[in-house]
């Protein structure tokens, strides 16, 4: 499993992810692929399903500041909300 720390336009095997303020933007996911946001202790906080056409966007605005793990299909990323 691929793991990347921090988000600043990171790409793993065709899946790219970036963070703009409190929005996580994921490109390159196939249709019906799941994106999930977990707390650092492994609790599932948010999910969305990619359409395969446009970028998948998740708002983390309502989450407290901290470190989060984003799983997008087979790629895993960590991000920090400040």
CSV table of C-alpha atoms in Angstrom, one decimal:
chain,number,residue,atom,x,y,z
A,1,UNK,CA,0.0,0.0,0.0
A,2,UNK,CA,1.3,3.4,-0.9
A,3,UNK,CA,1.4,6.0,1.8
A,4,UNK,CA,2.3,9.7,1.4
A,5,UNK,CA,2.6,12.3,4.2
A,6,UNK,CA,1.3,15.9,3.7
A,7,UNK,CA,-0.6,17.1,0.7
A,8,UNK,CA,0.6,19.5,-1.9
A,9,UNK,CA,-0.4,18.1,-5.3
A,10,UNK,CA,0.8,14.5,-4.6
A,11,UNK,CA,0.3,11.8,-7.2
A,12,UNK,CA,0.5,8.0,-6.5
A,13,UNK,CA,-0.1,5.7,-9.5
A,14,UNK,CA,-2.4,8.1,-11.3
A,15,UNK,CA,-4.4,9.3,-8.2
A,16,UNK,CA,-3.6,12.9,-7.4
A,17,UNK,CA,-4.6,14.7,-4.2
A,18,UNK,CA,-4.3,18.3,-3.1
A,19,UNK,CA,-5.7,20.4,-0.2
A,20,UNK,CA,-7.0,23.9,-0.8
A,21,UNK,CA,-8.0,25.4,2.6
A,22,UNK,CA,-10.5,22.9,4.0
A,23,UNK,CA,-11.2,21.1,0.8
A,24,UNK,CA,-9.5,17.8,-0.2
A,25,UNK,CA,-9.5,17.4,-4.0
A,26,UNK,CA,-8.8,14.0,-5.5
A,27,UNK,CA,-8.4,13.3,-9.2
A,28,UNK,CA,-7.8,10.1,-11.1
A,29,UNK,CA,-10.3,7.8,-9.4
A,30,UNK,CA,-12.4,5.5,-11.4
A,31,UNK,CA,-16.2,5.5,-11.2
A,32,UNK,CA,-17.7,4.2,-8.0
A,33,UNK,CA,-14.3,4.2,-6.1
A,34,UNK,CA,-14.6,5.2,-2.4
A,35,UNK,CA,-12.7,8.0,-0.7
A,36,UNK,CA,-12.6,8.0,3.1
A,37,UNK,CA,-11.3,10.3,5.7
A,38,UNK,CA,-10.2,8.7,9.0
A,39,UNK,CA,-9.0,10.3,12.3
A,40,UNK,CA,-5.4,9.4,13.3
A,41,UNK,CA,-6.8,6.8,15.7
A,42,UNK,CA,-8.7,5.0,12.8
A,43,UNK,CA,-12.2,6.3,13.2
A,44,UNK,CA,-14.1,6.7,9.9
A,45,UNK,CA,-15.2,10.4,9.7
A,46,UNK,CA,-16.3,11.0,6.0
A,47,UNK,CA,-16.8,9.1,2.8
A,48,UNK,CA,-17.7,9.9,-0.7
A,49,UNK,CA,-17.9,7.9,-4.0
A,50,UNK,CA,-16.1,9.1,-7.1
A,51,UNK,CA,-18.1,9.7,-10.3
A,52,UNK,CA,-15.1,9.0,-12.5
A,53,UNK,CA,-15.8,12.2,-14.5
A,54,UNK,CA,-14.9,15.1,-12.3
A,55,UNK,CA,-12.6,15.6,-9.3
A,56,UNK,CA,-13.9,14.2,-6.0
A,57,UNK,CA,-14.0,17.0,-3.3
A,58,UNK,CA,-14.4,16.5,0.4
A,59,UNK,CA,-14.8,19.3,2.9
A,60,UNK,CA,-13.0,18.9,6.2
A,61,UNK,CA,-14.2,22.3,7.4
A,62,UNK,CA,-16.4,20.8,10.2
A,63,UNK,CA,-13.6,18.6,11.5
A,64,UNK,CA,-11.4,19.8,14.4
A,65,UNK,CA,-7.7,20.7,13.7
A,66,UNK,CA,-5.5,17.6,13.6
A,67,UNK,CA,-4.0,14.9,11.4
A,68,UNK,CA,-6.2,12.9,9.1
A,69,UNK,CA,-5.7,9.9,6.9
A,70,UNK,CA,-7.3,9.9,3.5
A,71,UNK,CA,-7.8,6.6,1.7
A,72,UNK,CA,-8.6,7.0,-2.0
A,73,UNK,CA,-9.0,3.5,-3.6
A,74,UNK,CA,-5.5,1.9,-3.1
A,75,UNK,CA,-3.6,5.1,-2.2
A,76,UNK,CA,-3.3,6.4,1.3
A,77,UNK,CA,-2.4,10.0,2.2
A,78,UNK,CA,-2.0,11.9,5.5
A,79,UNK,CA,-2.9,15.6,5.9
A,80,UNK,CA,-2.9,18.2,8.6
A,81,UNK,CA,-5.8,20.6,9.2
A,82,UNK,CA,-4.6,23.7,11.1
